[in-house]
Amino acid sequence: METVVKKTRKQQIEEKATKLFRQKGYAATSMRDLAQVLGIEAASLYSHIKSKEEILQKICFRMADEFFDAWKEVEMESGNHAAKMEKAAICYVKVITKNTDASAVFFHEWRHLSEPYLSEFLAMKNDYEGRFIKILRDGMQSGEFHEADEKFMMLTILSSLNWTHNWYKPSGNLSPEEVGSKLANLILNGLKK
Amino acid sequence: METVVKKTRKQQIEEKATKLFRQKGYAATSMRDLAQVLGIEAASLYSHIKSKEEILQKICFRMADEFFDAWKEVEMESGNHAAKMEKAAICYVKVITKNTDASAVFFHEWRHLSEPYLSEFLAMKNDYEGRFIKILRDGMQSGEFHEADEKFMMLTILSSLNWTHNWYKPSGNLSPEEVGSKLANLILNGLKK
DNA sequence: AATACTTGCTAACACCTGTTAGCCTCATTA
DNA sequence: TAATGAGGCTAACAGGTGTTAGCAAGTATT
């Protein structure tokens, strides 16, 4: 017997919207599309939400919160910089795999946020990227990593991690930790023997 | 003195559309938006193009053609599998950096293609990914690469390469070849010393 | 029993969507 | 000089867009 947690109508709306936004994109998803999936009229949605964009905001900022939350674990890592990078990759991938739909929306649809949300979002993105850069810089200074352009490295690493949302299936045989670990290994040690 | 190549109106339309599709997304770009950028009325566009989707099709399939074209050079590479992978990365990145706008549209907006174009596109994508997988498999069999899930590897590698479109600036100090080479180096040898 | 909250409906609004029809002007070609 | 084609216009179409107003029924709380 499982305990069925009762979801509010608002949560149901956000859930279905996330799936649709991922599938068709935010702009190409109409409120009537969303209503149909829920079996109600489009106008009825507005008893629960303020606007279409509010849903997108919720998705984007909830994901951002989760990424920042996960970083706390990275800060506790006391090993060398390679260990820190591995930890960061694992925590990052854990967040993504926990909700692949929301991640996809988070990565692709944030540009449809209006101001001031867009600026706030970009500031957070910048902050987060800076944390990765710091690990890289520290690792280079200590001689642990190859010297290279930090930003270039960070973007390349994050793009490999980001892509997880596109192929990770919870039904597969890899746990989020394993995926993160394997990705970190590829990044740190490369393809060659 | 430079020779100014005269562009047909159709080419101008496709160029501006590519920029807009990248900036706002295909679905969020209206024909009136596009017309405004060109300084004409929306209806006037239809003297030159058949439909909005036709523009997207042109962009997507032209990019696909360029990727396949570039592969010819990869096939001529006679070195080991690491050399082949490096060559593939360089050729791939060259195509992306040559037109970052069209690449962004190619990577993000293809899902708005209607049938049968969508299926054709996906088949090509699959074919191309298979070519990367083959290099990986061969390299693993010959003992040159670490044993690992081929598809996982391919997706990770391609996602790092794909991301180039997002940050490459022709005005920067790295040539496409250098970018491809550096990316290949990171993929092959990893971050660690 | 009275109240408030949740959830939904229909009708409608003002505006935006891709696209077509029909017409005009101007530069090039026959 | 006549004909052609490129390029653009206005007006209009049929339908889709997010959203609001006003109302009604059912459920939970006081």
XYZ file of N, CA, C and O in Angstrom, chain B residues 9-191:
732
model
N 16.381 38.917 -52.049
C 15.459 39.239 -50.963
C 15.172 37.995 -50.136
O 15.064 38.058 -48.922
N 15.078 36.869 -50.817
C 14.800 35.611 -50.125
C 15.909 35.287 -49.131
O 15.650 34.879 -48.006
N 17.141 35.476 -49.560
C 18.275 35.232 -48.660
C 18.238 36.167 -47.462
O 18.523 35.765 -46.334
N 17.884 37.429 -47.726
C 17.791 38.396 -46.629
C 16.732 37.979 -45.622
O 16.928 38.080 -44.414
N 15.604 37.513 -46.152
C 14.517 37.061 -45.274
C 14.995 35.914 -44.397
O 14.796 35.913 -43.181
N 15.644 34.950 -45.011
C 16.103 33.789 -44.252
C 17.137 34.179 -43.196
O 17.154 33.631 -42.099
N 17.962 35.135 -43.546
C 18.991 35.593 -42.614
C 18.384 36.244 -41.382
O 18.732 35.919 -40.247
N 17.477 37.170 -41.636
C 16.835 37.876 -40.519
C 15.979 36.904 -39.703
O 15.919 37.003 -38.472
N 15.317 35.995 -40.397
C 14.480 35.009 -39.700
C 15.336 34.151 -38.784
O 14.960 33.855 -37.644
N 16.500 33.758 -39.263
C 17.405 32.940 -38.453
C 17.757 33.656 -37.157
O 17.700 33.076 -36.072
N 18.091 34.939 -37.283
C 18.429 35.736 -36.102
C 17.251 35.795 -35.123
O 17.427 35.634 -33.913
N 16.055 36.049 -35.673
C 14.871 36.174 -34.819
C 14.506 34.839 -34.171
O 14.182 34.786 -32.984
N 14.551 33.775 -34.967
C 14.219 32.449 -34.428
C 15.164 32.109 -33.283
O 14.772 31.496 -32.297
N 16.398 32.493 -33.429
C 17.350 32.222 -32.371
C 17.022 33.031 -31.117
O 17.013 32.518 -30.016
N 16.754 34.306 -31.354
C 16.536 35.237 -30.253
C 15.269 34.929 -29.463
O 15.293 34.868 -28.237
N 14.157 34.764 -30.165
C 12.856 34.634 -29.507
C 12.283 33.238 -29.585
O 11.281 32.955 -28.929
N 12.876 32.394 -30.389
C 12.287 31.080 -30.627
C 11.368 31.108 -31.832
O 10.793 32.157 -32.143
N 11.206 29.984 -32.496
C 10.393 29.907 -33.705
C 8.935 30.269 -33.445
O 8.361 31.114 -34.121
N 8.360 29.645 -32.423
C 6.934 29.837 -32.150
C 6.631 31.271 -31.729
O 5.570 31.801 -32.052
N 7.549 31.893 -31.026
C 7.309 33.240 -30.507
C 7.659 34.324 -31.521
O 7.483 35.509 -31.251
N 8.153 33.934 -32.675
C 8.456 34.909 -33.726
C 7.306 34.953 -34.730
O 6.965 33.941 -35.321
N 6.718 36.110 -34.896
C 5.608 36.216 -35.846
C 6.110 36.732 -37.190
O 7.169 37.361 -37.275
N 5.329 36.472 -38.187
C 5.683 36.957 -39.518
C 5.703 38.487 -39.546
O 6.432 39.093 -40.336
N 4.918 39.094 -38.682
C 4.920 40.560 -38.601
C 6.202 41.062 -37.953
O 6.737 42.108 -38.336
N 6.714 40.306 -36.981
C 8.034 40.617 -36.402
C 9.088 40.619 -37.493
O 9.891 41.542 -37.619
N 9.064 39.536 -38.257
C 10.063 39.353 -39.307
C 9.976 40.456 -40.348
O 10.989 41.025 -40.765
N 8.740 40.761 -40.742
C 8.532 41.796 -41.753
C 9.059 43.148 -41.268
O 9.705 43.887 -42.029
N 8.805 43.416 -39.990
C 9.224 44.698 -39.425
C 10.745 44.885 -39.507
O 11.231 45.957 -39.845
N 11.458 43.830 -39.182
C 12.927 43.877 -39.240
C 13.392 44.209 -40.659
O 14.395 44.888 -40.858
N 12.645 43.730 -41.631
C 13.013 43.952 -43.025
C 12.434 45.250 -43.577
O 12.700 45.638 -44.725
N 11.580 45.892 -42.770
C 10.990 47.150 -43.203
C 9.891 47.003 -44.231
O 9.634 47.905 -45.024
N 9.214 45.860 -44.229
C 8.106 45.672 -45.168
C 6.879 45.144 -44.420
O 6.920 44.968 -43.204
N 5.784 44.910 -45.134
C 4.585 44.349 -44.535
C 4.659 42.827 -44.526
O 5.307 42.230 -45.384
N 3.980 42.226 -43.562
C 4.017 40.773 -43.418
C 3.570 40.061 -44.693
O 4.179 39.074 -45.118
N 2.549 40.591 -45.295
C 2.007 39.936 -46.489
C 3.029 39.915 -47.626
O 3.023 39.004 -48.458
N 3.901 40.905 -47.626
C 4.893 40.993 -48.703
C 5.908 39.854 -48.661
O 6.536 39.538 -49.674
N 6.065 39.273 -47.501
C 7.002 38.150 -47.365
C 6.630 37.016 -48.307
O 7.502 36.295 -48.805
N 5.324 36.895 -48.554
C 4.841 35.740 -49.302
C 5.070 35.860 -50.811
O 4.710 34.963 -51.563
N 5.663 36.962 -51.237
C 6.125 37.022 -52.628
C 7.406 36.222 -52.777
O 7.832 35.896 -53.876
N 8.040 35.908 -51.625
C 9.363 35.283 -51.676
C 9.408 33.894 -51.059
O 10.233 33.073 -51.439
N 8.543 33.665 -50.097
C 8.548 32.359 -49.425
C 7.154 31.738 -49.445
O 6.161 32.434 -49.652
N 7.135 30.422 -49.242
C 5.849 29.726 -49.280
C 5.148 29.777 -47.929
O 3.933 29.895 -47.855
N 5.922 29.632 -46.849
C 5.317 29.636 -45.528
C 6.385 29.901 -44.471
O 7.577 29.879 -44.765
N 5.936 30.135 -43.252
C 6.857 30.337 -42.141
C 7.699 29.081 -41.933
O 8.913 29.151 -41.746
N 7.038 27.941 -41.988
C 7.769 26.702 -41.728
C 8.819 26.429 -42.788
O 9.847 25.811 -42.510
N 8.569 26.865 -43.999
C 9.548 26.651 -45.060
C 10.902 27.242 -44.667
O 11.955 26.658 -44.952
N 10.858 28.383 -44.006
C 12.117 29.012 -43.568
C 12.840 28.108 -42.585
O 14.050 27.878 -42.694
N 12.077 27.588 -41.620
C 12.672 26.692 -40.628
C 13.264 25.455 -41.294
O 14.365 25.003 -40.953
N 12.523 24.922 -42.254
C 13.016 23.743 -42.978
C 14.342 24.037 -43.660
O 15.292 23.262 -43.573
N 14.404 25.152 -44.353
C 15.638 25.555 -45.029
C 16.802 25.596 -44.050
O 17.879 25.066 -44.315
N 16.577 26.257 -42.922
C 17.638 26.401 -41.925
C 18.105 25.032 -41.431
O 19.297 24.719 -41.436
N 17.150 24.217 -41.037
C 17.491 22.921 -40.439
C 18.199 22.002 -41.433
O 19.224 21.391 -41.095
N 17.685 21.918 -42.638
C 18.252 20.961 -43.586
C 19.549 21.473 -44.218
O 20.407 20.686 -44.593
N 19.679 22.778 -44.309
C 20.958 23.305 -44.791
C 22.062 23.006 -43.776
O 23.165 22.571 -44.136
N 21.753 23.189 -42.508
C 22.733 22.872 -41.468
C 23.077 21.378 -41.485
O 24.245 20.994 -41.401
N 22.056 20.557 -41.604
C 22.296 19.110 -41.656
C 23.227 18.769 -42.810
O 24.183 18.008 -42.653
N 22.960 19.370 -43.958
C 23.813 19.140 -45.133
C 25.262 19.509 -44.826
O 26.189 18.793 -45.190
N 25.430 20.634 -44.164
C 26.789 21.084 -43.871
C 27.507 20.122 -42.933
O 28.696 19.863 -43.078
N 26.771 19.594 -41.969
C 27.389 18.624 -41.057
C 27.820 17.368 -41.813
O 28.908 16.843 -41.592
N 26.975 16.904 -42.700
C 27.316 15.696 -43.456
C 28.476 15.960 -44.407
O 29.355 15.118 -44.589
N 28.446 17.133 -45.004
C 29.543 17.527 -45.882
C 30.874 17.497 -45.134
O 31.885 16.999 -45.633
N 30.848 18.043 -43.930
C 32.073 18.156 -43.144
C 32.609 16.786 -42.754
O 33.805 16.624 -42.475
N 31.734 15.817 -42.726
C 32.153 14.478 -42.303
C 33.121 13.835 -43.302
O 33.928 12.971 -42.948
N 33.023 14.274 -44.541
C 33.915 13.731 -45.577
C 35.369 13.869 -45.171
O 36.190 12.987 -45.427
N 35.647 14.993 -44.536
C 37.012 15.240 -44.097
C 37.403 14.271 -42.978
O 38.559 13.861 -42.871
N 36.428 13.929 -42.155
C 36.683 12.987 -41.057
C 37.063 11.624 -41.618
O 37.955 10.946 -41.109
N 36.373 11.249 -42.675
C 36.617 9.930 -43.268
C 38.022 9.814 -43.852
O 38.559 8.721 -44.002
N 38.596 10.949 -44.203
C 39.930 10.930 -44.789
C 41.027 10.805 -43.738
O 42.183 10.567 -44.065
N 40.650 10.999 -42.474
C 41.628 10.918 -41.393
C 42.131 9.474 -41.255
O 41.347 8.547 -41.100
N 43.435 9.317 -41.332
C 43.972 7.955 -41.348
C 44.679 7.573 -40.039
O 45.253 6.489 -39.942
N 44.666 8.468 -39.057
C 45.325 8.175 -37.785
C 44.535 7.205 -36.923
O 43.629 6.520 -37.401
N 44.890 7.127 -35.656
C 44.180 6.226 -34.736
C 42.810 6.807 -34.371
O 42.404 7.839 -34.906
N 42.137 6.142 -33.451
C 40.762 6.557 -33.168
C 40.693 7.873 -32.409
O 39.717 8.613 -32.534
N 41.705 8.147 -31.631
C 41.768 9.448 -30.960
C 41.917 10.562 -31.997
O 41.260 11.607 -31.896
N 42.723 10.316 -32.996
C 42.905 11.301 -34.067
C 41.609 11.495 -34.834
O 41.256 12.618 -35.231
N 40.893 10.375 -35.039
C 39.599 10.468 -35.742
C 38.604 11.283 -34.932
O 37.866 12.115 -35.469
N 38.600 11.034 -33.619
C 37.668 11.771 -32.760
C 38.010 13.257 -32.756
O 37.116 14.104 -32.810
N 39.295 13.543 -32.714
C 39.692 14.951 -32.737
C 39.260 15.617 -34.051
O 38.714 16.716 -34.053
N 39.485 14.895 -35.127
C 39.095 15.420 -36.439
C 37.582 15.656 -36.500
O 37.128 16.691 -37.009
N 36.831 14.699 -35.974
C 35.369 14.830 -35.984
C 34.939 16.055 -35.185
O 34.065 16.821 -35.610
N 35.573 16.243 -34.023
C 35.236 17.397 -33.187
C 35.555 18.700 -33.909
O 34.748 19.640 -33.918
N 36.720 18.749 -34.516
C 37.130 19.973 -35.211
C 36.176 20.299 -36.364
O 35.717 21.430 -36.508
N 35.860 19.296 -37.168
C 34.968 19.522 -38.305
C 33.582 19.961 -37.840
O 32.968 20.866 -38.419
N 33.120 19.317 -36.795
C 31.801 19.624 -36.243
C 31.754 21.070 -35.756
O 30.835 21.827 -36.076
N 32.769 21.446 -34.977
C 32.822 22.790 -34.413
C 32.981 23.841 -35.516
O 32.431 24.933 -35.423
N 33.708 23.477 -36.551
C 33.874 24.410 -37.673
C 32.530 24.775 -38.275
O 32.258 25.939 -38.573
N 31.681 23.765 -38.462
C 30.357 24.022 -39.033
C 29.536 24.917 -38.109
O 28.883 25.865 -38.552
N 29.591 24.640 -36.830
C 28.811 25.424 -35.862
C 29.266 26.875 -35.833
O 28.457 27.804 -35.931
N 30.579 27.060 -35.711
C 31.094 28.415 -35.556
C 30.923 29.245 -36.828
O 30.867 30.465 -36.757
N 30.840 28.548 -37.955
C 30.653 29.271 -39.212
C 29.314 29.990 -39.235
O 29.155 31.002 -39.905
N 28.351 29.455 -38.525
C 27.052 30.112 -38.458
C 26.367 29.785 -37.135
O 25.566 28.861 -37.050
N 26.675 30.570 -36.135
C 26.158 30.282 -34.791
C 24.647 30.480 -34.701
O 23.975 29.744 -33.979
N 24.118 31.447 -35.441
C 22.679 31.676 -35.399
C 21.915 30.467 -35.939
O 21.016 29.943 -35.280
N 22.287 30.052 -37.128
C 21.603 28.905 -37.731
C 21.797 27.653 -36.883
O 20.886 26.831 -36.772
N 22.949 27.511 -36.272
C 23.188 26.353 -35.418
C 22.249 26.336 -34.222
O 21.690 25.297 -33.865
N 22.081 27.503 -33.605
C 21.184 27.593 -32.454
C 19.772 27.182 -32.850
O 19.105 26.431 -32.131
N 19.324 27.668 -34.006
C 17.991 27.300 -34.485
C 17.938 25.803 -34.774
O 16.998 25.101 -34.389
N 18.960 25.330 -35.448
C 19.068 23.903 -35.777
C 18.953 23.039 -34.530
O 18.217 22.039 -34.508
N 19.625 23.413 -33.472
C 19.635 22.585 -32.263
C 18.356 22.686 -31.442
O 17.958 21.737 -30.780
N 17.717 23.865 -31.465
C 16.587 24.065 -30.550
C 15.209 24.045 -31.181
O 14.230 23.810 -30.489
N 15.126 24.341 -32.456
C 13.798 24.565 -33.036
C 13.327 23.468 -33.982
O 12.234 23.550 -34.518
N 14.130 22.456 -34.200
C 13.748 21.413 -35.145
C 12.452 20.717 -34.768
O 11.738 20.193 -35.618
N 12.111 20.732 -33.483
C 10.890 20.018 -33.080
C 9.630 20.665 -33.636
O 8.563 20.075 -33.608
N 9.749 21.909 -34.123
C 8.577 22.557 -34.716
C 8.383 22.204 -36.189
O 7.458 22.705 -36.825
N 9.262 21.366 -36.705
C 9.051 20.865 -38.063
C 7.830 19.953 -38.063
O 7.588 19.227 -37.109
N 7.058 20.018 -39.144
C 5.909 19.118 -39.253
C 6.324 17.907 -40.071
O 7.358 17.908 -40.747
N 5.524 16.887 -40.002
C 5.804 15.710 -40.811
C 5.614 16.031 -42.281
O 4.774 16.857 -42.608
N 6.361 15.399 -43.195
C 7.321 14.331 -42.945
C 8.729 14.837 -42.624
O 9.642 14.041 -42.476
N 8.872 16.162 -42.536
C 10.214 16.733 -42.348
C 10.821 16.325 -41.016
O 12.017 16.076 -40.909
N 9.939 16.262 -40.008
C 10.421 15.902 -38.682
C 11.066 14.521 -38.680
O 12.179 14.339 -38.168
N 10.391 13.572 -39.292
C 10.924 12.205 -39.337
C 12.230 12.148 -40.115
O 13.180 11.476 -39.704
N 12.254 12.871 -41.218
C 13.474 12.893 -42.035
C 14.623 13.473 -41.231
O 15.747 12.954 -41.231
N 14.313 14.537 -40.505
C 15.333 15.194 -39.688
C 15.873 14.252 -38.622
O 17.093 14.112 -38.444
N 14.966 13.588 -37.944
C 15.369 12.687 -36.859
C 16.204 11.522 -37.386
O 17.133 11.055 -36.717
N 15.867 11.075 -38.587
C 16.644 9.989 -39.184
C 18.082 10.431 -39.443
O 19.042 9.700 -39.186
N 18.221 11.646 -39.935
C 19.564 12.175 -40.187
C 20.339 12.335 -38.884
O 21.534 12.025 -38.805
N 19.660 12.843 -37.884
C 20.272 13.027 -36.569
C 20.793 11.684 -36.049
O 21.925 11.572 -35.571
N 19.962 10.686 -36.202
C 20.306 9.341 -35.743
C 21.525 8.794 -36.488
O 22.438 8.216 -35.897
N 21.502 8.998 -37.784
C 22.615 8.573 -38.629
C 23.915 9.212 -38.149
O 24.927 8.534 -37.934
N 23.833 10.523 -37.956
C 25.042 11.258 -37.570
C 25.578 10.793 -36.228
O 26.793 10.601 -36.053
N 24.674 10.604 -35.290
C 25.087 10.161 -33.964
C 25.742 8.778 -34.046
O 26.703 8.481 -33.325
N 25.219 7.967 -34.953
C 25.789 6.638 -35.149
C 27.250 6.693 -35.584
O 28.053 5.827 -35.231
N 27.588 7.709 -36.347
C 28.978 7.843 -36.818
C 29.930 8.126 -35.663
O 31.057 7.627 -35.642
N 29.471 8.944 -34.723
C 30.284 9.200 -33.526
C 30.408 7.927 -32.691
O 31.487 7.600 -32.180
N 29.291 7.236 -32.570
C 29.304 5.994 -31.786
C 30.301 5.003 -32.370
O 31.022 4.318 -31.638
N 30.358 4.946 -33.695
C 31.265 3.985 -34.335
C 32.728 4.260 -33.967
O 33.497 3.344 -33.665
N 33.090 5.532 -33.984
C 34.463 5.883 -33.597
C 34.728 5.436 -32.162
O 35.775 4.851 -31.855
N 33.752 5.705 -31.293
C 33.912 5.329 -29.883
C 34.049 3.817 -29.741
O 34.935 3.307 -29.044
N 33.181 3.085 -30.416
C 33.193 1.623 -30.315
C 34.514 1.060 -30.819
O 35.139 0.203 -30.172
N 34.931 1.552 -31.970
C 36.197 1.080 -32.537
C 37.358 1.365 -31.585
O 38.240 0.530 -31.392
N 37.340 2.563 -31.017
C 38.401 2.948 -30.096
C 38.416 2.106 -28.830
O 39.476 1.846 -28.247
N 37.235 1.700 -28.398
C 37.156 0.840 -27.213
C 37.658 -0.563 -27.535
O 38.392 -1.175 -26.760
N 37.233 -1.045 -28.692
C 37.648 -2.396 -29.097
C 39.159 -2.495 -29.262
O 39.772 -3.498 -28.910
N 39.739 -1.448 -29.810
C 41.190 -1.474 -30.020
C 41.948 -1.194 -28.721
O 43.168 -1.199 -28.706
N 41.229 -0.916 -27.660
C 41.874 -0.670 -26.372
C 42.382 0.750 -26.213
O 43.057 1.074 -25.234
N 42.021 1.596 -27.173
C 42.509 2.972 -27.112
C 41.711 3.818 -26.112
O 42.262 4.714 -25.470
N 40.408 3.538 -26.023
C 39.533 4.281 -25.113
C 39.124 3.407 -23.931
O 39.116 2.170 -24.022
N 38.726 4.082 -22.863
C 38.149 3.370 -21.724
C 36.854 2.689 -22.146
O 36.110 3.217 -22.963
N 36.573 1.537 -21.560
C 35.287 0.892 -21.786
C 34.187 1.719 -21.109
O 34.329 2.126 -19.951
N 33.128 1.965 -21.814
C 32.000 2.706 -21.231
C 30.800 2.599 -22.156
O 30.931 2.136 -23.299
N 29.667 3.019 -21.682
C 28.454 3.009 -22.503
C 28.646 3.966 -23.674
O 28.866 5.168 -23.495
N 28.563 3.410 -24.894
C 28.861 4.206 -26.093
C 27.895 5.375 -26.262
O 28.297 6.489 -26.602
N 26.617 5.074 -26.044
C 25.611 6.104 -26.275
C 25.766 7.244 -25.267
O 25.681 8.420 -25.626
N 25.976 6.851 -24.039
C 26.226 7.815 -22.966
C 27.391 8.736 -23.346
O 27.306 9.970 -23.249
N 28.463 8.139 -23.806
C 29.664 8.881 -24.218
C 29.348 9.830 -25.370
O 29.710 11.009 -25.350
N 28.690 9.278 -26.378
C 28.387 10.059 -27.571
C 27.549 11.282 -27.209
O 27.844 12.406 -27.645
N 26.524 11.076 -26.390
C 25.643 12.186 -26.018
C 26.400 13.258 -25.232
O 26.199 14.452 -25.421
N 27.277 12.793 -24.367
C 28.045 13.739 -23.561
C 28.997 14.560 -24.430
O 29.090 15.789 -24.302
N 29.666 13.871 -25.324
C 30.608 14.556 -26.210
C 29.880 15.548 -27.114
O 30.260 16.715 -27.215
N 28.812 15.083 -27.744
C 28.076 15.969 -28.653
C 27.500 17.174 -27.921
O 27.452 18.274 -28.470
N 27.076 16.972 -26.690
C 26.495 18.110 -25.977
C 27.552 19.169 -25.663
O 27.262 20.362 -25.701
N 28.775 18.737 -25.390
C 29.827 19.756 -25.191
C 30.099 20.490 -26.496
O 30.308 21.705 -26.509
N 30.113 19.737 -27.585
C 30.386 20.361 -28.882
C 29.245 21.291 -29.290
O 29.476 22.404 -29.757
N 28.016 20.817 -29.088
C 26.850 21.606 -29.488
C 26.824 22.975 -28.825
O 26.391 23.952 -29.426
N 27.255 23.006 -27.574
C 27.145 24.221 -26.797
C 27.975 25.375 -27.359
O 27.757 26.532 -27.021
N 28.922 25.019 -28.219
C 29.784 26.042 -28.806
C 28.991 27.200 -29.399
O 29.380 28.353 -29.268
N 27.887 26.883 -30.001
C 27.095 27.922 -30.675
C 26.686 29.025 -29.707
O 26.397 30.142 -30.114
N 26.661 28.682 -28.428
C 26.145 29.607 -27.435
C 27.162 30.627 -26.950
O 26.798 31.662 -26.395
N 28.406 30.326 -27.113
C 29.399 31.261 -26.580
C 30.455 31.669 -27.598
O 31.202 32.614 -27.359
N 30.525 30.967 -28.736
C 31.575 31.313 -29.703
C 31.325 32.669 -30.338
O 30.239 32.933 -30.851
N 32.333 33.521 -30.285
C 32.271 34.828 -30.935
C 33.383 34.890 -31.980
O 34.554 34.735 -31.636
N 33.022 35.078 -33.225
C 34.050 35.141 -34.275
C 35.090 36.209 -33.971
O 36.215 36.153 -34.454
N 34.674 37.199 -33.155
C 35.604 38.283 -32.825
C 36.624 37.870 -31.772
O 37.589 38.587 -31.522
N 36.407 36.725 -31.137
C 37.320 36.266 -30.099
C 38.680 35.884 -30.659
O 38.949 36.013 -31.852
N 39.549 35.409 -29.784
C 40.909 35.120 -30.239
C 41.128 33.633 -30.558
O 42.251 33.211 -30.779
N 40.067 32.863 -30.563
C 40.206 31.445 -30.904
C 39.603 31.160 -32.272
O 38.469 31.549 -32.549
N 40.337 30.489 -33.120
C 39.784 30.082 -34.407
C 38.927 28.840 -34.190
O 39.093 28.132 -33.197
N 37.997 28.562 -35.112
C 37.189 27.351 -35.000
C 38.043 26.100 -34.823
O 37.706 25.234 -34.011
N 39.119 26.008 -35.570
C 39.995 24.838 -35.449
C 40.540 24.707 -34.033
O 40.595 23.625 -33.467
N 40.956 25.849 -33.464
C 41.502 25.820 -32.110
C 40.454 25.382 -31.100
O 40.731 24.592 -30.193
N 39.241 25.923 -31.251
C 38.160 25.541 -30.341
C 37.917 24.040 -30.423
O 37.850 23.347 -29.399
N 37.781 23.547 -31.645
C 37.545 22.118 -31.829
C 38.665 21.293 -31.235
O 38.429 20.278 -30.572
N 39.876 21.748 -31.445
C 41.039 21.021 -30.953
C 41.080 21.004 -29.425
O 41.341 19.979 -28.790
N 40.786 22.155 -28.821
C 40.789 22.245 -27.358
C 39.681 21.379 -26.753
O 39.869 20.721 -25.721
N 38.524 21.402 -27.396
C 37.416 20.576 -26.911
C 37.776 19.098 -27.007
O 37.537 18.322 -26.078
N 38.345 18.737 -28.147
C 38.740 17.338 -28.334
C 39.767 16.933 -27.285
O 39.711 15.835 -26.727
N 40.665 17.837 -26.993
C 41.693 17.562 -25.990
C 41.076 17.333 -24.611
O 41.452 16.406 -23.891
N 40.108 18.173 -24.269
C 39.426 18.016 -22.982
C 38.692 16.682 -22.916
O 38.745 15.961 -21.914
N 38.022 16.348 -24.004
C 37.266 15.100 -24.050
C 38.200 13.895 -23.968
O 37.935 12.921 -23.259
N 39.301 13.970 -24.691
C 40.203 12.811 -24.769
C 41.061 12.660 -23.515
O 41.237 11.556 -23.005
N 41.586 13.765 -23.018
C 42.568 13.676 -21.933
C 42.058 14.131 -20.565
O 42.721 13.883 -19.557
N 40.916 14.799 -20.552
C 40.354 15.197 -19.271
C 40.996 16.412 -18.669
O 41.956 16.987 -19.202
N 40.430 16.777 -17.538
C 40.797 18.006 -16.866
C 42.076 17.839 -16.050
O 42.893 18.747 -15.935
